[in-house]
XYZ file of C-alpha atoms in Angstrom:
211
model
C -4.741 14.660 -15.677
C -3.920 11.681 -13.425
C -5.696 13.269 -10.454
C -8.748 14.049 -12.601
C -8.916 10.479 -13.920
C -8.650 9.126 -10.366
C -11.551 11.264 -9.215
C -13.613 10.177 -12.211
C -12.973 6.516 -11.394
C -13.810 7.048 -7.713
C -17.062 8.865 -8.463
C -18.284 6.337 -11.023
C -16.914 3.393 -9.058
C -18.439 4.333 -5.696
C -21.748 2.397 -6.092
C -20.113 -0.925 -7.109
C -17.441 -0.379 -4.439
C -20.140 -0.225 -1.773
C -21.578 -3.509 -3.026
C -18.372 -5.454 -3.677
C -16.143 -4.204 -0.851
C -18.159 -2.163 1.656
C -14.916 -1.829 3.568
C -15.045 -1.217 7.306
C -12.096 0.950 8.335
C -10.454 0.803 11.767
C -7.563 2.787 13.206
C -4.590 2.260 15.459
C -5.068 5.880 16.567
C -7.503 7.951 14.501
C -6.300 11.206 16.084
C -2.824 10.528 14.703
C -3.733 9.003 11.320
C -7.173 8.757 9.775
C -8.203 8.347 6.156
C -6.919 11.796 5.176
C -3.213 11.892 4.365
C -1.485 15.229 4.791
C 1.576 15.853 2.667
C 3.809 13.301 0.970
C 3.802 9.748 2.311
C 4.255 6.102 1.433
C 1.333 3.768 2.079
C 2.281 0.123 2.516
C -0.159 -2.768 2.722
C -0.135 -6.550 2.862
C -1.055 -8.192 -0.421
C -4.046 -10.541 -0.574
C -5.281 -10.117 -4.172
C -5.229 -7.764 -7.155
C -8.255 -6.058 -5.593
C -6.201 -4.606 -2.736
C -5.363 -1.610 -4.913
C -9.032 -0.935 -5.674
C -9.901 -1.123 -1.976
C -7.147 1.321 -1.021
C -8.347 3.848 -3.622
C -11.501 4.315 -1.577
C -9.944 3.939 1.865
C -7.776 6.993 1.122
C -10.305 8.575 -1.220
C -9.118 12.191 -0.790
C -5.654 11.508 -2.243
C -4.341 10.178 -5.530
C -2.452 6.964 -4.798
C 0.421 6.386 -7.226
C 0.812 2.649 -6.864
C 3.833 0.543 -7.796
C 2.509 -2.175 -10.103
C 4.077 -5.372 -11.428
C 4.892 -5.750 -15.113
C 2.362 -8.583 -15.517
C -0.506 -6.100 -15.120
C 0.696 -4.127 -18.141
C 0.677 -7.038 -20.601
C -2.869 -6.386 -21.824
C -3.137 -3.044 -23.611
C -6.593 -1.958 -22.363
C -5.606 -2.589 -18.749
C -2.163 -1.036 -19.303
C -3.744 2.178 -20.612
C -6.109 2.320 -17.652
C -3.309 1.804 -15.118
C -1.161 4.472 -16.774
C -4.086 6.923 -16.620
C -4.406 6.070 -12.927
C -0.740 6.939 -12.446
C 0.520 3.400 -11.933
C 4.275 3.082 -11.470
C 5.620 0.299 -13.706
C 7.858 -2.201 -11.904
C 9.559 -4.989 -13.840
C 10.386 -7.585 -11.196
C 12.557 -9.541 -13.640
C 14.888 -6.668 -14.530
C 17.539 -4.936 -12.446
C 16.246 -1.490 -13.436
C 15.566 0.827 -10.505
C 13.682 3.418 -12.546
C 10.549 2.894 -10.446
C 12.482 4.014 -7.368
C 13.469 7.324 -8.962
C 9.928 7.886 -10.227
C 8.515 7.181 -6.765
C 10.944 9.652 -5.216
C 9.970 12.325 -7.739
C 6.283 11.872 -6.908
C 6.995 12.164 -3.192
C 9.170 15.250 -3.639
C 6.213 16.898 -5.386
C 4.010 16.162 -2.383
C 2.333 13.012 -3.704
C 1.454 9.677 -2.124
C 3.044 6.426 -3.277
C 1.454 3.057 -2.519
C 3.623 -0.036 -2.235
C 2.828 -3.688 -1.619
C 6.238 -4.687 -0.184
C 5.635 -8.419 -0.551
C 6.011 -7.818 -4.315
C 3.748 -10.746 -5.213
C 0.713 -12.651 -3.989
C 1.417 -15.414 -1.455
C 1.003 -18.980 -2.666
C -1.164 -21.469 -0.842
C 0.567 -22.585 2.337
C 3.074 -19.729 2.452
C 3.379 -17.748 5.654
C 1.744 -14.324 5.379
C 2.841 -11.675 4.962
C 5.774 -12.693 2.777
C 9.210 -11.156 3.478
C 9.229 -7.508 2.439
C 11.310 -6.261 -0.472
C 13.599 -3.304 0.404
C 12.134 -0.659 -1.927
C 9.643 0.846 0.558
C 12.308 1.348 3.234
C 14.834 2.593 0.691
C 12.473 5.157 -0.835
C 11.209 6.357 2.539
C 14.782 6.983 3.687
C 15.802 8.796 0.509
C 12.655 10.897 0.171
C 12.431 11.517 3.935
C 8.702 10.813 4.134
C 6.616 8.850 6.663
C 5.350 5.339 6.003
C 1.680 4.671 6.723
C 1.129 0.938 7.365
C -2.213 -0.650 6.483
C -3.542 -4.159 6.990
C -6.459 -5.597 4.997
C -8.180 -8.929 5.583
C -8.797 -9.193 1.826
C -12.445 -10.250 2.075
C -13.615 -9.011 -1.304
C -16.428 -10.581 -3.322
C -17.468 -12.652 -0.296
C -20.295 -12.616 2.228
C -17.786 -11.461 4.838
C -17.106 -7.742 5.086
C -13.739 -6.397 4.002
C -11.946 -4.836 6.976
C -8.929 -2.564 7.002
C -6.911 -1.030 9.819
C -4.747 2.061 9.337
C -1.648 2.340 11.490
C 0.175 5.392 12.781
C 2.776 6.941 10.439
C 6.302 5.635 10.929
C 9.410 7.797 10.705
C 11.860 5.220 9.396
C 14.870 7.432 10.146
C 14.333 6.678 13.837
C 15.399 3.093 13.156
C 18.663 3.894 11.398
C 21.771 2.920 13.340
C 25.309 4.047 12.591
C 26.467 0.633 13.765
C 24.781 -0.997 10.764
C 25.666 -0.644 7.092
C 23.203 1.016 4.713
C 22.055 -2.376 3.443
C 21.663 -3.696 6.983
C 19.607 -0.641 7.968
C 17.304 -1.093 4.978
C 16.850 -4.793 5.750
C 16.215 -4.007 9.413
C 13.596 -1.379 8.563
C 11.942 -3.674 6.000
C 11.528 -6.379 8.626
C 10.278 -3.811 11.144
C 7.603 -2.691 8.663
C 6.576 -6.298 8.092
C 6.265 -6.846 11.848
C 4.115 -3.724 12.039
C 1.683 -5.153 9.489
C 1.500 -8.345 11.550
C 0.844 -6.248 14.658
C -1.965 -4.383 12.875
C -3.589 -7.713 12.019
C -3.525 -8.599 15.726
C -4.965 -5.196 16.634
C -7.784 -5.624 14.111
C -8.617 -9.085 15.458
C -8.659 -7.678 18.994
C -11.068 -4.929 17.940
C -13.298 -7.624 16.419
C -13.117 -9.652 19.622
C -11.174 -12.524 18.115
């Protein structure tokens, strides 16, 4: 049902998507990772606005993205129903509940794709971007033993400038685990490594654009 609803939204939403976003997609290495995702994976992306999720739906249009979404988005019933139909994973940032982690793992174990915005919130004016990453993406990737696909977006939606996205090569986070570090230290190390990768993708995109 969730997959069907996603396809329905993508088909009906394609014309306005082309007008509003018209996203140009670039690649770190298209032969290694293009827009088609094979098997279970976690997609991470920097967070520029609430429209990032909509953009990613069409960037990876062949897969159903089960996105972790903040509790604030579920406060209005019409939107909450829509997000649930889309398969949104409810995350209450003010509670200590880790239910969203277990749900994400279950989706991945069934071969699905989970999308995470590791910054957890939108940056405020003047804050360095991207914000420090929360540990959930690294933690889930380690537990579920799935690759992480990093993505950078410039967030140019609803503007005269074209939205541009670059897809990075999948990352096997287990390669960065060290027995010399504790579990918490490994997760923090990997989280920072993923953040640095997003920063690197921004630099790669700018280089491709001749900036």
